[in-house]
Coordinates of C-alpha atoms in Angstrom, one line a residue:
Chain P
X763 CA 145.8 161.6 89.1
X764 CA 142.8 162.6 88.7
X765 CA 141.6 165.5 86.7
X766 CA 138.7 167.7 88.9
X767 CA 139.7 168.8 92.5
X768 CA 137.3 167.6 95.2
X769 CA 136.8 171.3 96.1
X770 CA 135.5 171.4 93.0
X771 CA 133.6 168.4 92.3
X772 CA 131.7 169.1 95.7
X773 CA 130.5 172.2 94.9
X774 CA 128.8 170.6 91.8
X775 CA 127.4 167.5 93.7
X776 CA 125.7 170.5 96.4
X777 CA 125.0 173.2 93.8
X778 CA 122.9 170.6 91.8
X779 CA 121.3 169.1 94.8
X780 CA 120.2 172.9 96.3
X781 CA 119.3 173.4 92.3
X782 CA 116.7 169.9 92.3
X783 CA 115.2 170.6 95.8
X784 CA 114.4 174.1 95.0
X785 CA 112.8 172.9 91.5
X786 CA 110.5 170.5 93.5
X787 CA 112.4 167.5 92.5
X788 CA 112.4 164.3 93.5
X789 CA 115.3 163.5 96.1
X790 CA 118.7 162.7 94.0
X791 CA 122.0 161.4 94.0
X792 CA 125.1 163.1 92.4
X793 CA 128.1 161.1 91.2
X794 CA 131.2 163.3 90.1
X795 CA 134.2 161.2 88.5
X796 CA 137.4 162.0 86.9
X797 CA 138.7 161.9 83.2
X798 CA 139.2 158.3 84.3
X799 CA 135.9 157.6 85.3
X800 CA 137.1 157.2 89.0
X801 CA 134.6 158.3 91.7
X802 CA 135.7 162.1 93.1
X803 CA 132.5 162.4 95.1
X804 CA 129.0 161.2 95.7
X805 CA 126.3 162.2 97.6
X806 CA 122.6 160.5 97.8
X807 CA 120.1 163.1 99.6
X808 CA 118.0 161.9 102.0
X809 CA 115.4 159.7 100.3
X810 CA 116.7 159.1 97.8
X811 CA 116.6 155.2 96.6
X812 CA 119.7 153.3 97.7
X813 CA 120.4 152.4 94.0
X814 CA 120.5 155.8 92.9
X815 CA 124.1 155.7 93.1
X816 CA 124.8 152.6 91.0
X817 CA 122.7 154.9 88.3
X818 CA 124.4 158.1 88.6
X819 CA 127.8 156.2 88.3
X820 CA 126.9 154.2 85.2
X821 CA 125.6 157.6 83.7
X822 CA 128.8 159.5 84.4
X823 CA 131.5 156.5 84.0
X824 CA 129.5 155.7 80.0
X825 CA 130.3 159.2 79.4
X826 CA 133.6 159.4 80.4
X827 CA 134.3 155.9 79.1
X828 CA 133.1 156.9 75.8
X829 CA 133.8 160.4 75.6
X830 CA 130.2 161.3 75.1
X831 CA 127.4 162.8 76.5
X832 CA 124.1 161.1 78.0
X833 CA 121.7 162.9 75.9
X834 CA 124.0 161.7 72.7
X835 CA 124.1 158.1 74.5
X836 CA 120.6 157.4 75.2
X837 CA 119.7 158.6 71.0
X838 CA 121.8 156.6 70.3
X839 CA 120.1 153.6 72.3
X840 CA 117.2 154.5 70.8
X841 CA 118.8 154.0 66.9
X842 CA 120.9 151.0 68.1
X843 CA 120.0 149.5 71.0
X844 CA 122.5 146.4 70.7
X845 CA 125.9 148.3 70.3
X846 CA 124.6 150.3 73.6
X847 CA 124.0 147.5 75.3
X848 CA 127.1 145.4 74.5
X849 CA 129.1 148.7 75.3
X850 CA 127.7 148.5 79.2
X851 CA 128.4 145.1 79.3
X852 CA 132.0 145.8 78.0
X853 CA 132.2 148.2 81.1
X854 CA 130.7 145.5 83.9
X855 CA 127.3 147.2 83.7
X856 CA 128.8 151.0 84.5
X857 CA 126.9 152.4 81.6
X858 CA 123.5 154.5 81.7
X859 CA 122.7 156.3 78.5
X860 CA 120.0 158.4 79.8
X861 CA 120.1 162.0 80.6
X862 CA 121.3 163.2 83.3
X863 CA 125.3 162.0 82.9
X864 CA 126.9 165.1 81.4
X865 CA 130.8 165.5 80.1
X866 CA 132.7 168.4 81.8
X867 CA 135.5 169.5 79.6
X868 CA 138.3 172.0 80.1
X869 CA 139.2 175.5 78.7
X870 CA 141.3 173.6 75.9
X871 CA 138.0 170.9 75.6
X872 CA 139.4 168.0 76.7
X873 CA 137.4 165.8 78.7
X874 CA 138.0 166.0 82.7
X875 CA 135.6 164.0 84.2
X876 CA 132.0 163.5 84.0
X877 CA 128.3 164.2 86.6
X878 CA 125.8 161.6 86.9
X879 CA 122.2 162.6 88.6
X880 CA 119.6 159.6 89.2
X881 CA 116.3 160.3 90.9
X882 CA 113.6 162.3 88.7
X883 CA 112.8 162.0 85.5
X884 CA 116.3 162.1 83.3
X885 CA 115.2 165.5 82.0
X886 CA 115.3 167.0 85.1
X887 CA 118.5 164.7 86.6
X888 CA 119.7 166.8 83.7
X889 CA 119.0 170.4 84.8
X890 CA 120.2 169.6 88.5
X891 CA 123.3 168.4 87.0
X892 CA 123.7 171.4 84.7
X893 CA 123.0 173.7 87.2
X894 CA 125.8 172.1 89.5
X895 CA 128.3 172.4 86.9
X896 CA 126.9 175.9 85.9
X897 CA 127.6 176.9 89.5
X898 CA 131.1 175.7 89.3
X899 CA 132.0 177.9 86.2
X900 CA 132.7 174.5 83.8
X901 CA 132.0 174.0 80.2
X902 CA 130.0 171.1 79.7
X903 CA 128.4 168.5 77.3
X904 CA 125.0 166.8 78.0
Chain W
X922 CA 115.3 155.1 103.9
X923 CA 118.9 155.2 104.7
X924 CA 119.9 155.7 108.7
X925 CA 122.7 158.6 108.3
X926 CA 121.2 161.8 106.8
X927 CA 123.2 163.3 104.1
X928 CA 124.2 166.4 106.2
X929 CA 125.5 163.8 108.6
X930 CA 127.7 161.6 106.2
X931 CA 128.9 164.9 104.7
X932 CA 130.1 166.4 108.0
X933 CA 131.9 163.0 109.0
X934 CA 133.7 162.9 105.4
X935 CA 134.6 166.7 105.8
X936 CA 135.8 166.4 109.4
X937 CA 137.9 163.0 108.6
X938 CA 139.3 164.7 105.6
X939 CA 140.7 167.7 107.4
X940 CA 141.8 165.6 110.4
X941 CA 144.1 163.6 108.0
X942 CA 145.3 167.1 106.3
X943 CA 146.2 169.0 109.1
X944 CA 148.2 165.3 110.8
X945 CA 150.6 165.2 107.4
X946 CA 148.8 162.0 106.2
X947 CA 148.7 160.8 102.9
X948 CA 145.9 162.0 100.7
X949 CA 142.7 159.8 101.7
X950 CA 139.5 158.7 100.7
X951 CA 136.1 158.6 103.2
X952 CA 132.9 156.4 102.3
X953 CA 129.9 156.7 104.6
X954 CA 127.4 154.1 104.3
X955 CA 124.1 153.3 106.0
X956 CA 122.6 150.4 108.1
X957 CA 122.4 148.4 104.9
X958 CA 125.9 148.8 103.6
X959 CA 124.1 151.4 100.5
X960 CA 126.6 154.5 99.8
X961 CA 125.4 157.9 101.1
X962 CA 128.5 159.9 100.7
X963 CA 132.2 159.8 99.5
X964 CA 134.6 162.1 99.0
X965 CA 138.1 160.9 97.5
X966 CA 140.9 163.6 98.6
X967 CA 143.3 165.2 95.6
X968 CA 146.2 163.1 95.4
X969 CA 144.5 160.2 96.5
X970 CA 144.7 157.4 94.4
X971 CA 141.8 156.1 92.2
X972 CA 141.1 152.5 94.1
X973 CA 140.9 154.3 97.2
X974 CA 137.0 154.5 96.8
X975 CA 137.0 150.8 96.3
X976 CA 139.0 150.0 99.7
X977 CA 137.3 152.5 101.7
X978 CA 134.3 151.2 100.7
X979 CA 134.7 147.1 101.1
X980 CA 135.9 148.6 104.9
X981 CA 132.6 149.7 105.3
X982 CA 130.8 147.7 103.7
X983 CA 132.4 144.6 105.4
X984 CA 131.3 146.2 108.8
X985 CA 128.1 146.7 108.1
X986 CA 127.6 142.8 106.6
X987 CA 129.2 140.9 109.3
X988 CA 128.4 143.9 112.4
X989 CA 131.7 143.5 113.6
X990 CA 134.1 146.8 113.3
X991 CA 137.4 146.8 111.0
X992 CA 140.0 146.2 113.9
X993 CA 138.1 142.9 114.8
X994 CA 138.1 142.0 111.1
X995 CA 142.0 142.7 111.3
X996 CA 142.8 140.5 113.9
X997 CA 140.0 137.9 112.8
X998 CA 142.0 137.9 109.6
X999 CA 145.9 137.6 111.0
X1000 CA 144.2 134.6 113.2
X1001 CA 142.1 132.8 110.8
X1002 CA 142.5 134.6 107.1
X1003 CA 141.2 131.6 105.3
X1004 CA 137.6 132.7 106.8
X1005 CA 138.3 136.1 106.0
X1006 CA 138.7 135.8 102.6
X1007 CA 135.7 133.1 102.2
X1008 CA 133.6 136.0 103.7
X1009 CA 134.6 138.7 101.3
X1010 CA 134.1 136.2 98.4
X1011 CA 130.5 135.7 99.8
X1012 CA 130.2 140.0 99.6
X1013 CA 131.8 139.9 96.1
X1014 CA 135.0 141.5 97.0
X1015 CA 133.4 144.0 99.1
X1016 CA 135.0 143.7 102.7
X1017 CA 138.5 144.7 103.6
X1018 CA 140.0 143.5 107.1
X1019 CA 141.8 146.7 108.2
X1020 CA 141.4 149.5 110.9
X1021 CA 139.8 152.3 108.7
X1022 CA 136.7 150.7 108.8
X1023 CA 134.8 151.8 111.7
X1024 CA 130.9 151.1 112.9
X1025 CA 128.3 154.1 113.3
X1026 CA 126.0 153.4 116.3
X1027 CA 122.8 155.2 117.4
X1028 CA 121.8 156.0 121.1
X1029 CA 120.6 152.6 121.8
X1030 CA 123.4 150.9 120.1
X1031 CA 121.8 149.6 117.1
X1032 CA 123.9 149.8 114.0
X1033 CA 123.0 152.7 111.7
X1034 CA 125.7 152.1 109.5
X1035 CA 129.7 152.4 108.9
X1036 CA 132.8 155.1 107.8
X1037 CA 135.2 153.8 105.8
X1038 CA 138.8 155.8 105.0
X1039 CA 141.7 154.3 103.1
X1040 CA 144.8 156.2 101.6
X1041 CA 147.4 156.2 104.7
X1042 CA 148.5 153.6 106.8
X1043 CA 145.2 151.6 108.8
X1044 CA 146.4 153.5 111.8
X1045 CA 146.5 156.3 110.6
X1046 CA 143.2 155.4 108.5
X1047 CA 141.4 155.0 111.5
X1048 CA 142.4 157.5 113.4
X1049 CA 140.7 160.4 110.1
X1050 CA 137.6 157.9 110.8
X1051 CA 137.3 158.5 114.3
X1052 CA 138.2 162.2 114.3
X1053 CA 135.2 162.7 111.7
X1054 CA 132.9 160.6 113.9
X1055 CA 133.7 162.4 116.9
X1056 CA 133.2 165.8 114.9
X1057 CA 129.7 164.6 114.2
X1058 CA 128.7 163.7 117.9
X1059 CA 128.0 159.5 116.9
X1060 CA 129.0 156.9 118.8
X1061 CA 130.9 154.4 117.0
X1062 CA 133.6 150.8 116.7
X1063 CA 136.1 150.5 115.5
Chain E
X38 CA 113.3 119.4 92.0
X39 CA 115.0 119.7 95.4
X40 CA 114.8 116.8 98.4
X41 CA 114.0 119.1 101.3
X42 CA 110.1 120.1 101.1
X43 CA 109.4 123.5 102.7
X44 CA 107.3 122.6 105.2
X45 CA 111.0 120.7 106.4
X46 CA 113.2 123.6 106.3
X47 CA 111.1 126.3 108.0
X48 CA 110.5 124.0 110.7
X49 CA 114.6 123.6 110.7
X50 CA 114.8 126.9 110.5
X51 CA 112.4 128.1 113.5
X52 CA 113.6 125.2 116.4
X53 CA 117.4 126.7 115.4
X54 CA 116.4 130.3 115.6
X55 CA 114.2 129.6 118.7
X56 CA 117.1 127.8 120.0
X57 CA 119.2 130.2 119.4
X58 CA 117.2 132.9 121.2
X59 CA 116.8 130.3 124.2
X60 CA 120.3 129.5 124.6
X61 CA 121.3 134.4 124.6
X62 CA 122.9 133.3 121.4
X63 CA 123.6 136.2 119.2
X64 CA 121.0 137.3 116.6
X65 CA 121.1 134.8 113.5
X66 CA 120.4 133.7 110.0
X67 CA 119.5 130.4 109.0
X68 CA 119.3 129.4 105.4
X69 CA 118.3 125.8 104.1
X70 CA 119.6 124.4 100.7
X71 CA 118.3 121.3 98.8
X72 CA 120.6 118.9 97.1
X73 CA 122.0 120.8 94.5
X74 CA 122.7 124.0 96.9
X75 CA 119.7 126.0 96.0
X76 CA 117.9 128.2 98.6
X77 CA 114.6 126.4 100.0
X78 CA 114.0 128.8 103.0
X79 CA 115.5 131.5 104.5
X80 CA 115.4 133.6 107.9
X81 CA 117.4 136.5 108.9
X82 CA 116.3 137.3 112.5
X83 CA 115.9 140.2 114.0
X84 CA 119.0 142.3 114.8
X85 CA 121.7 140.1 112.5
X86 CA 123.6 142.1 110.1
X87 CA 122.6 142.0 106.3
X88 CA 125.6 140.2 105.3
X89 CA 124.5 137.0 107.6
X90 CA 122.9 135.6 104.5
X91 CA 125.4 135.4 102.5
X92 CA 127.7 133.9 104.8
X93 CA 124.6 131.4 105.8
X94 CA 124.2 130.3 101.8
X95 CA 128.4 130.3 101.5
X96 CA 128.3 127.6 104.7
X97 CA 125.3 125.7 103.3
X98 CA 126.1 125.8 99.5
X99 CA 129.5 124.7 100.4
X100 CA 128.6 121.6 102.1
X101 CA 126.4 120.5 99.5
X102 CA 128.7 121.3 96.4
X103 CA 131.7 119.5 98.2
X104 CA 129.7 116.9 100.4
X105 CA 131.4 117.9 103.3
X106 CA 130.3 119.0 106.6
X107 CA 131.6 122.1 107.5
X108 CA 133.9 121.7 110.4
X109 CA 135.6 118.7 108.1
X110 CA 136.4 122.0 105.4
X111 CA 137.1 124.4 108.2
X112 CA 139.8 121.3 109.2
X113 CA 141.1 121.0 105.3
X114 CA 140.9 125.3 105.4
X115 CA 143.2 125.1 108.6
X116 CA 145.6 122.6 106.9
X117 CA 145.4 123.3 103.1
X118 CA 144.0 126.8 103.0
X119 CA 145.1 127.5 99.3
X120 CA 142.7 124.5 98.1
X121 CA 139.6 125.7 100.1
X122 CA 140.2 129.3 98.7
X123 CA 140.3 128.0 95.3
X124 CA 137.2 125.8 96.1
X125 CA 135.1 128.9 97.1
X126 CA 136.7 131.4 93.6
X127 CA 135.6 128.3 91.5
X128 CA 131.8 128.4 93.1
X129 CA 131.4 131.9 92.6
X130 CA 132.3 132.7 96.5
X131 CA 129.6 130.4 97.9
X132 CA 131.9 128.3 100.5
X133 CA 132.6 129.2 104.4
X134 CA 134.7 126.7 105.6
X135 CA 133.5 127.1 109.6
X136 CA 131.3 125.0 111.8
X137 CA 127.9 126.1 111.0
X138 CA 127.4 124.4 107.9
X139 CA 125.9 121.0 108.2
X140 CA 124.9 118.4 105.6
X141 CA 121.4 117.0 106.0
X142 CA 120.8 112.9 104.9
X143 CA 118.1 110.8 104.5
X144 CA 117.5 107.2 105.8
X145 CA 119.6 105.2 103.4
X146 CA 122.5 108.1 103.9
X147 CA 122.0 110.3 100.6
X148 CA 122.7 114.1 101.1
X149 CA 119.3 115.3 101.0
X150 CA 120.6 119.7 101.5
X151 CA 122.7 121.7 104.1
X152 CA 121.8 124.2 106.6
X153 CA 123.7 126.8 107.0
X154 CA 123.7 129.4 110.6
X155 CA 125.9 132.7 111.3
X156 CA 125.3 134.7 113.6
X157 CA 127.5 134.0 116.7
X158 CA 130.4 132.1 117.3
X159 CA 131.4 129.3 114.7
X160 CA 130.4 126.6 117.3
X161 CA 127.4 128.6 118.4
X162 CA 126.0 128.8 114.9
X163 CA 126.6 124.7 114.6
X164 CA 124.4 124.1 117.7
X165 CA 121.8 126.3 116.3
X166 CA 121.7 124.5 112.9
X167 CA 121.9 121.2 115.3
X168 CA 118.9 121.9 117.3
X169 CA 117.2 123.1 114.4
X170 CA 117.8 119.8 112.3
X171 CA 117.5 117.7 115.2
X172 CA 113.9 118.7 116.3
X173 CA 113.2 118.0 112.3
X174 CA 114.0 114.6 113.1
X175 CA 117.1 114.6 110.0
X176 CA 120.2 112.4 110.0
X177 CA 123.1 114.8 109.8
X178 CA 126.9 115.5 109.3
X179 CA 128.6 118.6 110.5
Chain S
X714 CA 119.1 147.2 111.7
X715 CA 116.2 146.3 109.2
X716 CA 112.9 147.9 108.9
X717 CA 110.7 145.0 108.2
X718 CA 110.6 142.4 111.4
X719 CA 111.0 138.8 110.8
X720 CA 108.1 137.9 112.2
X721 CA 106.2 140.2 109.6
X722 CA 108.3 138.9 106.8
X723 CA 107.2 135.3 107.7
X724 CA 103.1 136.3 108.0
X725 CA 103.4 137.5 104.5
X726 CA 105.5 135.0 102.9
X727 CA 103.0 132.4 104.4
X728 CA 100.0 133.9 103.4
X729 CA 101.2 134.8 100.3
X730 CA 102.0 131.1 99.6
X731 CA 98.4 129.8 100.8
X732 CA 96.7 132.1 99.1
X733 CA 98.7 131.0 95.6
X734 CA 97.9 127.3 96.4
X735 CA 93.9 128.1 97.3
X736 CA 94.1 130.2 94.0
X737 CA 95.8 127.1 92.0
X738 CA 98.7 128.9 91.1
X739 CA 101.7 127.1 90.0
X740 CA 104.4 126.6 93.1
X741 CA 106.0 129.9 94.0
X742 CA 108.8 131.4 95.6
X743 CA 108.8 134.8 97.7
X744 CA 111.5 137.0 99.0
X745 CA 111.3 139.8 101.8
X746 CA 114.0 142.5 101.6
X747 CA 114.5 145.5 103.6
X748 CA 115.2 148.7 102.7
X749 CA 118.3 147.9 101.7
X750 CA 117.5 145.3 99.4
X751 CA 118.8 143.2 101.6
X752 CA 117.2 139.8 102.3
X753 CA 114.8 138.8 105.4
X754 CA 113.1 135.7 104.7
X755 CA 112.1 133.4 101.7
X756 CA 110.3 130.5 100.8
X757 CA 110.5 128.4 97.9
X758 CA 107.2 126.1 97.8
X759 CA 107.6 122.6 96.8
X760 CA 107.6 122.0 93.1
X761 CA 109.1 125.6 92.3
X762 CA 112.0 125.4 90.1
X763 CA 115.4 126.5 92.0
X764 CA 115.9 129.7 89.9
X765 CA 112.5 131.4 91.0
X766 CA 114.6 132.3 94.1
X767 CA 116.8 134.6 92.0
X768 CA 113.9 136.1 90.2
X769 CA 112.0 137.2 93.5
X770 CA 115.1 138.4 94.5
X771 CA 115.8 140.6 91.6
X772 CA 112.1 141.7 91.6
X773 CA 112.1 143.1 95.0
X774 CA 115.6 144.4 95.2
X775 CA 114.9 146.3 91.7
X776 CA 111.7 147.6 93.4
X777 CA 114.2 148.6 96.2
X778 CA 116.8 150.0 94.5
X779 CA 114.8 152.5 92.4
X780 CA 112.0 153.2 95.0
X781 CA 109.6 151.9 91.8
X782 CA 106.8 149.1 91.8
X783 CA 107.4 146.0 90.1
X784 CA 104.1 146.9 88.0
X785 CA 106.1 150.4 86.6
X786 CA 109.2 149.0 85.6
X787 CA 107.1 146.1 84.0
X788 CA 105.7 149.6 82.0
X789 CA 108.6 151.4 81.6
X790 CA 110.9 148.4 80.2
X791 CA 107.9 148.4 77.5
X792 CA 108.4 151.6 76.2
X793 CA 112.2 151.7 76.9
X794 CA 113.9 148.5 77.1
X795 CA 117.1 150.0 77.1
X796 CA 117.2 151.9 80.2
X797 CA 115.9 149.2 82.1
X798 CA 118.6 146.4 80.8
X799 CA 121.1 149.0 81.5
X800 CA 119.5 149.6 85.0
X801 CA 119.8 145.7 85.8
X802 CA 123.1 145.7 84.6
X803 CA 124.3 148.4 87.3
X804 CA 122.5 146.6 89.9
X805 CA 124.6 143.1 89.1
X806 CA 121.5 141.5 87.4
X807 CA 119.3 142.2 90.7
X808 CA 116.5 143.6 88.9
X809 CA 113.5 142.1 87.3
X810 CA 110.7 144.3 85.4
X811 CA 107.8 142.4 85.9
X812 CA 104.9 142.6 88.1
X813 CA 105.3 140.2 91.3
X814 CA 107.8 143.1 92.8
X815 CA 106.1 145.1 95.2
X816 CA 106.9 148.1 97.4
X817 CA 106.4 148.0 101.3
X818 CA 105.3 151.5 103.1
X819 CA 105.3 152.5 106.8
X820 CA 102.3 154.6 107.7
X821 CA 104.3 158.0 106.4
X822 CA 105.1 156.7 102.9
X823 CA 108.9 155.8 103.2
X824 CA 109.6 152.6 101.6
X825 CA 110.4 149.8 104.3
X826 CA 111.4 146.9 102.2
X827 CA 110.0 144.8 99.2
X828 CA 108.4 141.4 98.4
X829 CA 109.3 139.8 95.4
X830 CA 107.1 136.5 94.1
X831 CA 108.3 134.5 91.3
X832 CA 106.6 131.0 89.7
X833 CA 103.5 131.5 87.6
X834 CA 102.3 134.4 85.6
X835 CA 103.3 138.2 86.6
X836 CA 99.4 138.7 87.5
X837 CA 99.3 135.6 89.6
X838 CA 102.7 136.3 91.0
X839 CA 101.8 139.6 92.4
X840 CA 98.3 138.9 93.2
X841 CA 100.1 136.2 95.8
X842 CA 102.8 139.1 96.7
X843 CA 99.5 141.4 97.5
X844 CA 97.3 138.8 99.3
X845 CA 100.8 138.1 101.6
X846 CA 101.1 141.9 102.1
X847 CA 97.6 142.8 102.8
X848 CA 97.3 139.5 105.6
X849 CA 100.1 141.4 107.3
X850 CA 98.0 144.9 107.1
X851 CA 101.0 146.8 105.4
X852 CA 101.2 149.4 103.0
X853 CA 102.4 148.5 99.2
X854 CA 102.7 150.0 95.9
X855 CA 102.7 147.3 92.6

């Protein structure tokens, strides 16, 4: 069962593509996945590179997977490159510690599923994921 | 450059989704995927279990890699399944022989890519596919 | 260091293909392994589905890793299909146990490669890879 | 349906090849993918060790899957090693940072495929994969 409504997980995935092609930027896929790390919804906007949604998987399935955020994943590459890298191997390659995958959380704080943008540069994946959770009124961890 | 615009794939997906719904199906899951078997859109119905993505898309997937719709791979597979299952070795697990799966054709017949739907039975599979086809005007196989 | 020089296969590969075409046959791949099953050359022509290389390579690296043509394994598939499956898990998912897969030898009968076709019809695909072998002037076993 | 024509795929796999041999390169292999990442054609000269076919492969379909040159990820796996191991990892191992992995253009910029050369040094490899290219009068980004 998984823990974010499609109603709800599509209205991120379009609020934070309308967010990146109003900013100017590049075209983007959106991954939205449950507390499991199950796929809820995807969608890959036209031009967007075909393996923009292995990216935006393994962004949101590390975070969910680990229970942290992509900003907190890829400092952590940076100090400790190996453990990072074993860990995605752990997980068949479904990890992408790089901004842009971003924890969603409940009222309580407990982890419900996690976004994953690929396209731009991870900064902004970043914003057009925050601004698709933003638009969907849930707290969040980047 | 994928063949089925975002706006397209979404509008299937919707239309499939809400065909199954208002029929009493089982909750479902839709993959659209272009002429080169690359995700463009999935959305994975509440209630629908997590490996539905997964099925849904080795359905499409398997269309698009052999160009043959999922009904032919069904009854390719109850008359010869040894050569079934060779071929969805060869994809890496990534074709599944059952009505659900269902080709996307353009005006002059060339392949632009395939729907796949699993959560119901195939029947029943096929028949969310072809309504969300036919919502979106594009002629199709199953 | 593989036993089929290049010059070899693409000229295996263009008389099938042409042969093909000649004969309305349906658009196909041809792929040439040497000895130890390893890609030499490789067409996909136009209008075959993507997944007609793998399939190609699974008939072709079959052959070679069994030395066997491939109707003699689609035969052991038809009466021993557990085998065959088990055969094609254990080489990764490179074996298609259909006609279309034929062994290439040299004078003194040593298995040289494989060429594998799929595109068409099982026996289609063999005549292809026939044509194509036999204008090469290469003893074969199908 | 793919975007790059067989017959193109072939022009610049040839010339690519004479050009390495008149340059005294060390035997090659090259790939042709779509835009899919999906393969067209390949040649493996004589003399070219059997895994150079993998490595073109992953070269172009890297190139593919992240709409980025050979040449950038080359730069950007220098500066963050990380990211682009993770990146292969997503994409099954089917990506290779090194220069050798070029992008194909139609006249309006979208990407139409890659070529991917593997067997001597990444300068000579993609000074082959750009001499094959420019025979065949297409546009390319390294």
């Amino acid at each position: 069962m998984k823990s974010i409504a499609l109603k709800t997980a599509l209205s991120i995935a379009e609020a934070g593509l309308s967010h990146a092609e109003k900013s100017g930027f590049k075209p983007m896929a959106v991954v939205v996945v449950d507390d499991g790390g199950r796929l809820v919804a995807f969608m890959r906007g036209d031009g967007a590179s075909p393996g923009r949604f292995e990216l935006a998987l393994a962004k949101a399935n590390g975070c969910v997977m680990l229970g942290v955020g992509g900003r907190a994943l890829a400092a952590l590459n940076a100090s400790n490159p190996g453990v990072v890298t074993a860990a995605g191997n752990a997980f068949g390659g479904k990890l992408f510690p790089a901004p842009g995958g971003v924890l969603l959380r409940d009222g309580q704080g407990a982890i419900i599923g996690a976004v994953g943008v690929s396209g731009d540069t991870p900064d902004n994946d970043e914003a057009a994921a925050i601004a698709g959770i933003r638009a969907a009124g849930i707290d969040f961890q980047p």
